[in-house]
Amino acid sequence: MDLHISPGAEHILKTLENAGFEAYIVGGAVRDCIMGKIPTDYDITTNALPKQVKALFHRTIDTGIKHGTVTVIENKIGYEITTYRRENRYEDNRHPDNVEFVRDIETDLKRRDFTMNAIAYNPRKGIVDIFGGIDDIKNGIIRCVGNPATRFKEDALRMIRAVRFSACLNFKIDEETEKGIRKCSVLVKNVSPERVLSELNKILLCDYPSRIKILYETGLMRYIIPNLCTCFETVQNNKYHIYNVGDHIMKAVENTPNDLIIRWSALLHDVGKPACAYKDQNGIYHFYGHHRESVRMAEDILHKLRMDNSSIESILTLIENHDVRIDSNPASVKKILARTGEELFLKLLLLQEADNRAKNPKYLEDKLLKLQSTYSQYIRIIAECQPYMISHLQINGRDLIKMGYKTGREIGDILKLLLDEVVIDPSLNTREYLVKRVKSLRKKRG
């Protein structure tokens, strides 16, 4: 089987071979080539020791020299080159205590996570596939190399990676591998929040983001976002819903565009519902105030995952407003625009659409028509530069100070009153009218 690899990768392989060493492309790049995809990066494995690799190339970085990894820069692209190795004990279920360099490719492949990533390729020597990785790729199977529990005890992050590969490649996790995840799920607590967040982000940006439910099905979720587990156990017995809270969330995530902020918002928009569940005398469930509880929980979850503050703020804004009814009249649209800003307003409409598509389809058409009408009103407001924030007024606090106003509260109240007027009638947003209006208000107040 001939695979197409980049000129830079080919040059590195030839350089190592011409110096008397073995060298192979390995891991995700080989998998992608077999699947007909263009790799985004290349890992290379060789029997050359790190110092021998460094001696052969002009630009190198000691990426992980202790574990045998050197990054070689070719045409401004980094290629990680790692010496064949065997990894010994993993005290922290994440990093090997030490590694032992070996001389053969087969031993190196035995340490890898999944069969589809344990395939090596050299254009002149062909493919080395000792675990049936090619067959697993063709069959869409994610299978551990060797004993799954052993692989996951070595590196607990591999369990989340299995879910990520399922979501990104549309592969099924092998039964024994899934059993291994269930057995070792508690070990994910040893993975740093930053690495967990990175994998969750990748899952949510995949083509099948609702596969994140596998984290719940395998027991991983209770150690990552335990609040979501309760959602799958909370029914929604009312006419607007046909799924339990958890499955509704999955459907909402499934219906979002490929935008990380929107997908995180969809994932957590109803996380507070179980805590707010109320069954009335007719057996109908209500979730009063769940948006506020969801904001509170989401903030705690995202901070624990070490997400950046800017993203958290955007996600919380969307969650807080996800259930707000936005009428298609200008004043209603401007009110929400003032809360969110333009970019988040559009994301909010997309979140609300995804939320509605995850409910009872009987009411969907009417909901979508209202959202479309709201969007059309938004387009008109922006196109006509209609004011909806105090900063849009043709008068400001400094002007009011010059006109005799002194306290910040009084100035704020006047500006808000002026904004209320121009929101209703944008033609009033002229400096001449607003100055005249302020003077008339000052006279009334004595």
Tab-separated table of C-alpha atoms in Angstrom:
chain	number	residue	atom	x	y	z
A	1	MET	CA	0.000	0.000	0.000
A	2	ASP	CA	1.454	3.358	-1.081
A	3	LEU	CA	0.492	6.364	1.027
A	4	HIS	CA	0.979	9.992	0.077
A	5	ILE	CA	3.045	11.860	2.679
A	6	SER	CA	4.336	15.424	2.768
A	7	PRO	CA	7.695	16.375	1.179
A	8	GLY	CA	8.999	17.419	4.596
A	9	ALA	CA	8.195	14.051	6.154
A	10	GLU	CA	9.706	12.255	3.163
A	11	HIS	CA	12.910	14.326	3.469
A	12	ILE	CA	13.261	13.452	7.170
A	13	LEU	CA	12.783	9.737	6.505
A	14	LYS	CA	15.412	9.766	3.735
A	15	THR	CA	17.881	11.741	5.844
A	16	LEU	CA	17.646	9.206	8.670
A	17	GLU	CA	17.853	6.248	6.281
A	18	ASN	CA	20.863	7.676	4.441
A	19	ALA	CA	22.614	7.912	7.799
A	20	GLY	CA	21.993	4.185	8.376
A	21	PHE	CA	18.906	4.367	10.615
A	22	GLU	CA	15.347	3.061	10.330
A	23	ALA	CA	12.511	5.586	10.264
A	24	TYR	CA	8.726	5.400	9.890
A	25	ILE	CA	5.725	7.688	9.903
A	26	VAL	CA	3.531	6.493	12.761
A	27	GLY	CA	0.242	7.167	14.505
A	28	GLY	CA	-2.477	9.558	13.387
A	29	ALA	CA	-0.795	10.576	10.137
A	30	VAL	CA	-0.745	6.964	8.904
A	31	ARG	CA	-4.351	6.473	10.004
A	32	ASP	CA	-5.424	9.627	8.161
A	33	CYS	CA	-3.585	8.605	4.987
A	34	ILE	CA	-5.265	5.186	5.019
A	35	MET	CA	-8.632	6.934	5.382
A	36	GLY	CA	-7.855	9.202	2.433
A	37	LYS	CA	-7.411	12.313	4.579
A	38	ILE	CA	-4.553	14.808	4.515
A	39	PRO	CA	-2.668	14.664	7.847
A	40	THR	CA	-2.412	17.886	9.826
A	41	ASP	CA	0.853	16.803	11.440
A	42	TYR	CA	3.346	13.958	11.306
A	43	ASP	CA	5.009	11.879	14.018
A	44	ILE	CA	8.098	9.927	13.063
A	45	THR	CA	9.680	7.057	14.952
A	46	THR	CA	13.262	5.841	14.485
A	47	ASN	CA	15.977	3.705	16.041
A	48	ALA	CA	18.282	6.747	16.032
A	49	LEU	CA	18.931	8.160	19.499
A	50	PRO	CA	17.942	11.785	20.179
A	51	LYS	CA	21.535	13.072	19.990
A	52	GLN	CA	21.964	11.270	16.654
A	53	VAL	CA	18.772	12.876	15.334
A	54	LYS	CA	19.959	16.317	16.455
A	55	ALA	CA	23.265	15.809	14.651
A	56	LEU	CA	21.503	15.179	11.328
A	57	PHE	CA	19.272	18.270	11.181
A	58	HIS	CA	19.993	21.980	11.333
A	59	ARG	CA	16.977	23.151	13.338
A	60	THR	CA	15.792	21.018	16.264
A	61	ILE	CA	13.928	21.558	19.528
A	62	ASP	CA	14.330	19.340	22.587
A	63	THR	CA	10.577	18.762	22.922
A	64	GLY	CA	10.825	15.779	25.257
A	65	ILE	CA	14.447	14.747	25.153
A	66	LYS	CA	14.110	12.722	28.353
A	67	HIS	CA	11.542	10.492	26.646
A	68	GLY	CA	13.362	10.419	23.325
A	69	THR	CA	11.467	13.121	21.419
A	70	VAL	CA	13.092	15.798	19.285
A	71	THR	CA	11.177	18.215	17.042
A	72	VAL	CA	12.790	18.856	13.675
A	73	ILE	CA	11.816	22.026	11.799
A	74	GLU	CA	11.496	21.631	8.033
A	75	ASN	CA	10.053	24.475	5.937
A	76	LYS	CA	8.730	26.123	9.108
A	77	ILE	CA	6.811	22.939	10.022
A	78	GLY	CA	7.598	20.900	13.142
A	79	TYR	CA	7.956	17.108	12.927
A	80	GLU	CA	8.215	15.162	16.183
A	81	ILE	CA	10.824	12.390	15.947
A	82	THR	CA	10.852	9.853	18.763
A	83	THR	CA	13.288	7.027	19.335
A	84	TYR	CA	11.803	3.506	19.449
A	85	ARG	CA	11.019	2.958	23.101
A	86	ARG	CA	9.386	0.815	25.736
A	87	GLU	CA	7.588	2.614	28.561
A	88	ASN	CA	7.826	1.337	32.108
A	89	ARG	CA	5.721	2.090	35.206
A	90	TYR	CA	3.108	4.874	35.221
A	91	GLU	CA	2.747	5.970	38.841
A	92	ASP	CA	0.381	8.858	38.017
A	93	ASN	CA	-1.737	7.064	35.358
A	94	ARG	CA	-0.534	9.664	32.895
A	95	HIS	CA	3.248	9.801	32.392
A	96	PRO	CA	5.800	6.958	32.310
A	97	ASP	CA	8.286	6.994	35.210
A	98	ASN	CA	11.011	6.196	32.709
A	99	VAL	CA	11.455	4.913	29.181
A	100	GLU	CA	13.823	2.365	27.691
A	101	PHE	CA	15.057	2.851	24.146
A	102	VAL	CA	14.715	-0.250	21.985
A	103	ARG	CA	15.981	-1.262	18.548
A	104	ASP	CA	12.895	-2.585	16.753
A	105	ILE	CA	9.700	-0.960	15.499
A	106	GLU	CA	7.468	-3.827	16.678
A	107	THR	CA	8.333	-3.245	20.347
A	108	ASP	CA	7.653	0.471	19.939
A	109	LEU	CA	4.214	-0.159	18.424
A	110	LYS	CA	3.219	-2.342	21.390
A	111	ARG	CA	3.214	0.698	23.715
A	112	ARG	CA	0.661	2.663	21.692
A	113	ASP	CA	-2.978	3.274	22.591
A	114	PHE	CA	-5.245	2.004	19.810
A	115	THR	CA	-4.642	-0.359	16.899
A	116	MET	CA	-5.513	2.346	14.367
A	117	ASN	CA	-2.692	4.460	15.815
A	118	ALA	CA	-0.200	1.573	16.007
A	119	ILE	CA	0.555	1.416	12.294
A	120	ALA	CA	3.936	2.498	10.892
A	121	TYR	CA	4.733	3.409	7.294
A	122	ASN	CA	7.884	3.885	5.233
A	123	PRO	CA	7.611	4.498	1.457
A	124	ARG	CA	10.391	2.009	0.730
A	125	LYS	CA	9.572	-0.641	3.364
A	126	GLY	CA	5.798	-0.378	3.318
A	127	ILE	CA	3.403	-0.753	6.230
A	128	VAL	CA	4.013	-2.372	9.599
A	129	ASP	CA	0.647	-3.382	11.085
A	130	ILE	CA	1.038	-6.111	13.688
A	131	PHE	CA	-2.271	-5.483	15.527
A	132	GLY	CA	-4.762	-5.392	12.659
A	133	GLY	CA	-5.119	-1.639	12.709
A	134	ILE	CA	-5.953	-1.386	9.012
A	135	ASP	CA	-8.858	-3.814	9.386
A	136	ASP	CA	-10.112	-1.861	12.405
A	137	ILE	CA	-9.981	1.367	10.399
A	138	LYS	CA	-11.896	-0.243	7.541
A	139	ASN	CA	-14.477	-1.587	10.008
A	140	GLY	CA	-14.704	1.658	11.985
A	141	ILE	CA	-13.521	0.109	15.260
A	142	ILE	CA	-11.576	1.722	18.122
A	143	ARG	CA	-9.652	-1.105	19.800
A	144	CYS	CA	-6.888	-0.956	22.383
A	145	VAL	CA	-3.467	-2.408	21.672
A	146	GLY	CA	-3.289	-5.363	24.050
A	147	ASN	CA	-5.185	-5.280	27.335
A	148	PRO	CA	-7.455	-2.196	27.583
A	149	ALA	CA	-7.144	-1.876	31.371
A	150	THR	CA	-3.344	-1.917	31.061
A	151	ARG	CA	-3.451	0.826	28.418
A	152	PHE	CA	-5.774	3.009	30.498
A	153	LYS	CA	-3.824	2.520	33.717
A	154	GLU	CA	-0.756	3.718	31.831
A	155	ASP	CA	-2.505	6.847	30.599
A	156	ALA	CA	-6.041	7.623	31.772
A	157	LEU	CA	-6.462	10.343	29.143
A	158	ARG	CA	-6.708	7.563	26.558
A	159	MET	CA	-10.244	6.831	27.762
A	160	ILE	CA	-11.453	10.311	26.756
A	161	ARG	CA	-9.417	10.071	23.549
A	162	ALA	CA	-11.385	6.940	22.650
A	163	VAL	CA	-14.599	8.949	22.930
A	164	ARG	CA	-13.059	11.754	20.905
A	165	PHE	CA	-12.057	9.390	18.101
A	166	SER	CA	-15.590	7.984	18.081
A	167	ALA	CA	-17.014	11.498	17.729
A	168	CYS	CA	-14.534	12.647	15.102
A	169	LEU	CA	-14.210	9.509	12.975
A	170	ASN	CA	-17.709	8.068	13.479
A	171	PHE	CA	-16.100	4.856	14.784
A	172	LYS	CA	-17.528	2.441	17.336
A	173	ILE	CA	-15.599	1.625	20.490
A	174	ASP	CA	-14.769	-2.080	20.682
A	175	GLU	CA	-16.697	-3.967	23.386
A	176	GLU	CA	-13.610	-5.009	25.372
A	177	THR	CA	-12.181	-1.508	25.113
A	178	GLU	CA	-15.457	-0.072	26.411
A	179	LYS	CA	-15.410	-2.533	29.310
A	180	GLY	CA	-11.892	-1.363	30.090
A	181	ILE	CA	-13.080	2.253	30.203
A	182	ARG	CA	-15.892	1.345	32.607
A	183	LYS	CA	-13.450	-0.543	34.805
A	184	CYS	CA	-10.854	2.244	34.883
A	185	SER	CA	-13.111	5.311	34.677
A	186	VAL	CA	-12.185	6.592	38.145
A	187	LEU	CA	-8.583	7.029	36.984
A	188	VAL	CA	-9.618	9.996	34.857
A	189	LYS	CA	-9.491	12.005	38.090
A	190	ASN	CA	-5.700	11.875	37.753
A	191	VAL	CA	-5.754	13.775	34.450
A	192	SER	CA	-5.199	17.535	34.672
A	193	PRO	CA	-8.272	19.743	34.048
A	194	GLU	CA	-6.461	21.444	31.168
A	195	ARG	CA	-5.976	18.147	29.300
A	196	VAL	CA	-9.564	17.090	29.981
A	197	LEU	CA	-10.825	20.439	28.657
A	198	SER	CA	-8.700	20.091	25.538
A	199	GLU	CA	-10.245	16.697	24.763
A	200	LEU	CA	-13.782	17.901	25.525
A	201	ASN	CA	-13.269	20.837	23.163
A	202	LYS	CA	-12.139	18.460	20.432
A	203	ILE	CA	-15.171	16.220	20.994
A	204	LEU	CA	-17.530	19.193	20.784
A	205	LEU	CA	-15.909	20.362	17.549
A	206	CYS	CA	-16.243	16.942	15.895
A	207	ASP	CA	-18.874	16.021	13.308
A	208	TYR	CA	-20.723	13.912	15.898
A	209	PRO	CA	-20.550	16.058	19.080
A	210	SER	CA	-23.447	14.270	20.788
A	211	ARG	CA	-21.127	11.256	21.112
A	212	ILE	CA	-20.015	13.063	24.250
A	213	LYS	CA	-22.839	11.002	25.803
A	214	ILE	CA	-20.424	8.047	25.728
A	215	LEU	CA	-18.697	9.734	28.678
A	216	TYR	CA	-21.923	9.199	30.618
A	217	GLU	CA	-22.473	5.660	29.345
A	218	THR	CA	-18.961	4.556	30.339
A	219	GLY	CA	-18.932	6.210	33.765
A	220	LEU	CA	-16.373	8.888	32.879
A	221	MET	CA	-18.836	11.771	33.092
A	222	ARG	CA	-19.354	11.479	36.834
A	223	TYR	CA	-15.683	12.349	37.331
A	224	ILE	CA	-15.640	15.113	34.705
A	225	ILE	CA	-19.052	16.900	34.777
A	226	PRO	CA	-21.100	14.983	37.373
A	227	ASN	CA	-24.019	17.446	37.136
A	228	LEU	CA	-24.768	16.172	33.626
A	229	CYS	CA	-25.246	12.601	34.864
A	230	THR	CA	-28.358	13.610	36.813
A	231	CYS	CA	-29.788	15.156	33.644
A	232	PHE	CA	-30.080	11.722	32.009
A	233	GLU	CA	-32.116	10.582	35.011
A	234	THR	CA	-34.535	13.557	34.973
A	235	VAL	CA	-37.738	13.216	32.946
A	236	GLN	CA	-39.548	16.163	31.325
A	237	ASN	CA	-43.192	15.235	31.426
A	238	ASN	CA	-44.710	18.192	29.607
A	239	LYS	CA	-46.103	18.755	26.119
A	240	TYR	CA	-43.068	20.640	24.834
A	241	HIS	CA	-40.583	17.826	25.459
A	242	ILE	CA	-40.176	14.243	24.228
A	243	TYR	CA	-36.757	13.497	25.794
A	244	ASN	CA	-35.344	13.412	29.302
A	245	VAL	CA	-33.142	16.394	30.162
A	246	GLY	CA	-29.886	14.658	29.239
A	247	ASP	CA	-31.051	13.395	25.864
A	248	HIS	CA	-32.622	16.779	25.130
A	249	ILE	CA	-29.201	18.333	25.773
A	250	MET	CA	-27.549	15.839	23.421
A	251	LYS	CA	-30.088	16.630	20.690
A	252	ALA	CA	-29.505	20.344	21.198
A	253	VAL	CA	-25.723	19.898	20.902
A	254	GLU	CA	-26.299	17.813	17.770
A	255	ASN	CA	-28.251	20.661	16.167
A	256	THR	CA	-25.711	23.423	16.794
A	257	PRO	CA	-23.273	24.768	14.193
A	258	ASN	CA	-19.583	23.953	14.590
A	259	ASP	CA	-18.886	26.729	17.078
A	260	LEU	CA	-17.230	25.937	20.411
A	261	ILE	CA	-19.004	28.676	22.405
A	262	ILE	CA	-22.436	27.630	21.124
A	263	ARG	CA	-21.758	23.930	21.669
A	264	TRP	CA	-20.568	24.456	25.247
A	265	SER	CA	-23.650	26.616	25.833
A	266	ALA	CA	-25.876	23.873	24.439
A	267	LEU	CA	-24.141	21.247	26.572
A	268	LEU	CA	-24.722	23.189	29.788
A	269	HIS	CA	-27.857	25.239	29.022
A	270	ASP	CA	-30.156	22.927	31.016
A	271	VAL	CA	-27.661	21.452	33.477
A	272	GLY	CA	-29.561	23.163	36.313
A	273	LYS	CA	-32.924	21.590	35.482
A	274	PRO	CA	-32.699	18.574	37.825
A	275	ALA	CA	-32.184	20.921	40.780
A	276	CYS	CA	-35.256	22.958	39.761
A	277	ALA	CA	-37.619	20.120	38.817
A	278	TYR	CA	-41.164	20.585	40.133
A	279	LYS	CA	-44.134	18.277	39.439
A	280	ASP	CA	-47.528	19.938	39.714
A	281	GLN	CA	-50.784	18.286	40.805
A	282	ASN	CA	-51.430	17.099	37.256
A	283	GLY	CA	-48.095	15.325	37.048
A	284	ILE	CA	-46.661	17.964	34.683
A	285	TYR	CA	-43.021	18.891	35.234
A	286	HIS	CA	-41.825	22.507	35.452
A	287	PHE	CA	-38.310	23.875	35.826
A	288	TYR	CA	-38.769	27.413	37.098
A	289	GLY	CA	-35.565	29.429	37.287
A	290	HIS	CA	-33.468	26.684	35.710
A	291	HIS	CA	-31.554	29.189	33.568
A	292	ARG	CA	-30.152	30.857	36.690
A	293	GLU	CA	-29.220	27.521	38.265
A	294	SER	CA	-27.651	26.414	34.981
A	295	VAL	CA	-25.541	29.585	34.914
A	296	ARG	CA	-24.378	28.942	38.480
A	297	MET	CA	-23.458	25.323	37.777
A	298	ALA	CA	-21.879	26.086	34.402
A	299	GLU	CA	-19.646	28.753	35.912
A	300	ASP	CA	-18.387	26.298	38.517
A	301	ILE	CA	-17.873	23.527	35.929
A	302	LEU	CA	-15.972	25.728	33.465
A	303	HIS	CA	-13.732	27.276	36.091
A	304	LYS	CA	-12.811	23.821	37.390
A	305	LEU	CA	-11.902	22.837	33.828
A	306	ARG	CA	-9.638	25.926	33.651
A	307	MET	CA	-11.454	27.470	30.687
A	308	ASP	CA	-10.425	31.043	29.861
A	309	ASN	CA	-12.542	33.807	31.399
A	310	SER	CA	-13.604	35.362	28.096
A	311	SER	CA	-15.121	32.096	26.844
A	312	ILE	CA	-16.800	31.474	30.202
A	313	GLU	CA	-18.397	34.910	30.126
A	314	SER	CA	-19.781	34.337	26.620
A	315	ILE	CA	-21.116	30.877	27.465
A	316	LEU	CA	-22.798	32.088	30.652
A	317	THR	CA	-24.441	34.962	28.770
A	318	LEU	CA	-25.915	32.524	26.255
A	319	ILE	CA	-27.098	30.124	28.966
A	320	GLU	CA	-28.701	32.933	30.963
A	321	ASN	CA	-30.665	34.102	27.923
A	322	HIS	CA	-31.315	30.794	26.162
A	323	ASP	CA	-34.931	30.657	27.329
A	324	VAL	CA	-35.711	34.357	26.868
A	325	ARG	CA	-38.592	34.984	24.501
A	326	ILE	CA	-37.414	37.549	21.945
A	327	ASP	CA	-40.407	39.109	20.252
A	328	SER	CA	-39.787	40.281	16.708
A	329	ASN	CA	-40.599	43.911	17.489
A	330	PRO	CA	-37.600	46.311	17.447
A	331	ALA	CA	-37.686	47.161	21.147
A	332	SER	CA	-37.540	43.492	22.224
A	333	VAL	CA	-34.672	42.716	19.856
A	334	LYS	CA	-32.725	45.793	20.971
A	335	LYS	CA	-33.214	44.897	24.628
A	336	ILE	CA	-31.496	41.534	24.138
A	337	LEU	CA	-28.892	43.044	21.807
A	338	ALA	CA	-27.927	45.416	24.630
A	339	ARG	CA	-27.373	42.412	26.908
A	340	THR	CA	-25.394	40.315	24.472
A	341	GLY	CA	-23.823	42.465	21.763
A	342	GLU	CA	-24.080	41.618	18.068
A	343	GLU	CA	-21.860	38.527	17.910
A	344	LEU	CA	-23.451	36.792	20.892
A	345	PHE	CA	-26.945	37.784	19.758
A	346	LEU	CA	-26.488	35.743	16.580
A	347	LYS	CA	-25.075	32.852	18.599
A	348	LEU	CA	-28.088	33.116	20.918
A	349	LEU	CA	-30.492	32.742	17.998
A	350	LEU	CA	-28.583	29.651	16.829
A	351	LEU	CA	-28.647	28.221	20.365
A	352	GLN	CA	-32.391	28.846	20.635
A	353	GLU	CA	-32.943	27.156	17.274
A	354	ALA	CA	-30.930	24.108	18.385
A	355	ASP	CA	-32.822	24.057	21.693
A	356	ASN	CA	-36.179	24.090	19.890
A	357	ARG	CA	-35.126	21.382	17.439
A	358	ALA	CA	-34.469	19.175	20.488
A	359	LYS	CA	-38.033	19.528	21.765
A	360	ASN	CA	-41.426	18.256	20.585
A	361	PRO	CA	-41.424	18.681	16.766
A	362	LYS	CA	-45.143	19.492	16.904
A	363	TYR	CA	-44.271	23.053	17.937
A	364	LEU	CA	-41.086	23.477	15.903
A	365	GLU	CA	-42.396	25.215	12.778
A	366	ASP	CA	-43.945	28.056	14.743
A	367	LYS	CA	-40.773	28.495	16.811
A	368	LEU	CA	-38.576	28.625	13.709
A	369	LEU	CA	-40.821	31.213	12.052
A	370	LYS	CA	-40.546	33.446	15.124
A	371	LEU	CA	-36.776	33.090	15.187
A	372	GLN	CA	-36.577	33.958	11.493
A	373	SER	CA	-38.720	37.031	12.090
A	374	THR	CA	-36.469	38.053	14.981
A	375	TYR	CA	-33.395	37.598	12.792
A	376	SER	CA	-34.915	39.753	10.051
A	377	GLN	CA	-35.606	42.493	12.593
A	378	TYR	CA	-32.017	42.238	13.815
A	379	ILE	CA	-30.694	42.638	10.250
A	380	ARG	CA	-32.789	45.788	9.808
A	381	ILE	CA	-31.624	47.273	13.121
A	382	ILE	CA	-27.960	46.727	12.263
A	383	ALA	CA	-28.322	47.881	8.650
A	384	GLU	CA	-29.985	51.122	9.785
A	385	CYS	CA	-27.515	51.603	12.678
A	386	GLN	CA	-30.422	51.927	15.091
A	387	PRO	CA	-29.276	52.664	18.665
A	388	TYR	CA	-29.714	50.089	21.405
A	389	MET	CA	-26.939	50.932	23.885
A	390	ILE	CA	-26.163	54.070	25.905
A	391	SER	CA	-22.870	54.334	24.038
A	392	HIS	CA	-24.888	54.743	20.808
A	393	LEU	CA	-26.501	57.987	22.045
A	394	GLN	CA	-25.409	61.239	20.419
A	395	ILE	CA	-24.856	62.621	23.926
A	396	ASN	CA	-22.806	61.294	26.858
A	397	GLY	CA	-22.082	61.719	30.539
A	398	ARG	CA	-19.561	64.517	29.982
A	399	ASP	CA	-22.240	66.526	28.189
A	400	LEU	CA	-24.598	66.087	31.135
A	401	ILE	CA	-21.919	67.230	33.595
A	402	LYS	CA	-21.477	70.428	31.571
A	403	MET	CA	-25.243	70.906	31.775
A	404	GLY	CA	-25.175	70.800	35.578
A	405	TYR	CA	-25.681	67.139	36.500
A	406	LYS	CA	-23.287	65.963	39.203
A	407	THR	CA	-23.988	62.483	40.561
A	408	GLY	CA	-23.200	59.341	38.586
A	409	ARG	CA	-26.546	57.815	39.457
A	410	GLU	CA	-28.473	60.835	38.215
A	411	ILE	CA	-26.470	60.906	34.979
A	412	GLY	CA	-27.046	57.171	34.486
A	413	ASP	CA	-30.795	57.540	35.004
A	414	ILE	CA	-31.038	60.360	32.459
A	415	LEU	CA	-29.032	58.471	29.842
A	416	LYS	CA	-31.202	55.390	30.341
A	417	LEU	CA	-34.347	57.451	29.949
A	418	LEU	CA	-32.988	58.932	26.713
A	419	LEU	CA	-32.062	55.477	25.440
A	420	ASP	CA	-35.578	54.193	26.128
A	421	GLU	CA	-36.927	56.977	23.926
A	422	VAL	CA	-34.561	56.499	20.990
A	423	VAL	CA	-34.990	52.724	21.086
A	424	ILE	CA	-38.667	53.305	20.331
A	425	ASP	CA	-37.967	56.096	17.820
A	426	PRO	CA	-34.397	56.007	16.393
A	427	SER	CA	-34.960	59.327	14.604
A	428	LEU	CA	-34.750	61.063	17.997
A	429	ASN	CA	-31.091	60.113	18.360
A	430	THR	CA	-29.720	63.506	17.359
A	431	ARG	CA	-27.564	65.751	19.508
A	432	GLU	CA	-29.955	68.678	19.020
A	433	TYR	CA	-33.002	66.763	20.241
A	434	LEU	CA	-31.213	65.053	23.145
A	435	VAL	CA	-29.710	68.309	24.489
A	436	LYS	CA	-33.132	69.924	24.274
A	437	ARG	CA	-34.711	66.931	26.017
A	438	VAL	CA	-32.153	66.998	28.845
A	439	LYS	CA	-32.789	70.706	29.413
A	440	SER	CA	-36.535	70.099	29.602
A	441	LEU	CA	-36.018	67.309	32.125
A	442	ARG	CA	-33.779	69.547	34.239
A	443	LYS	CA	-36.464	72.257	34.294
A	444	LYS	CA	-39.095	69.750	35.419
A	445	ARG	CA	-36.870	68.628	38.265
A	446	GLY	CA	-36.452	72.188	39.395
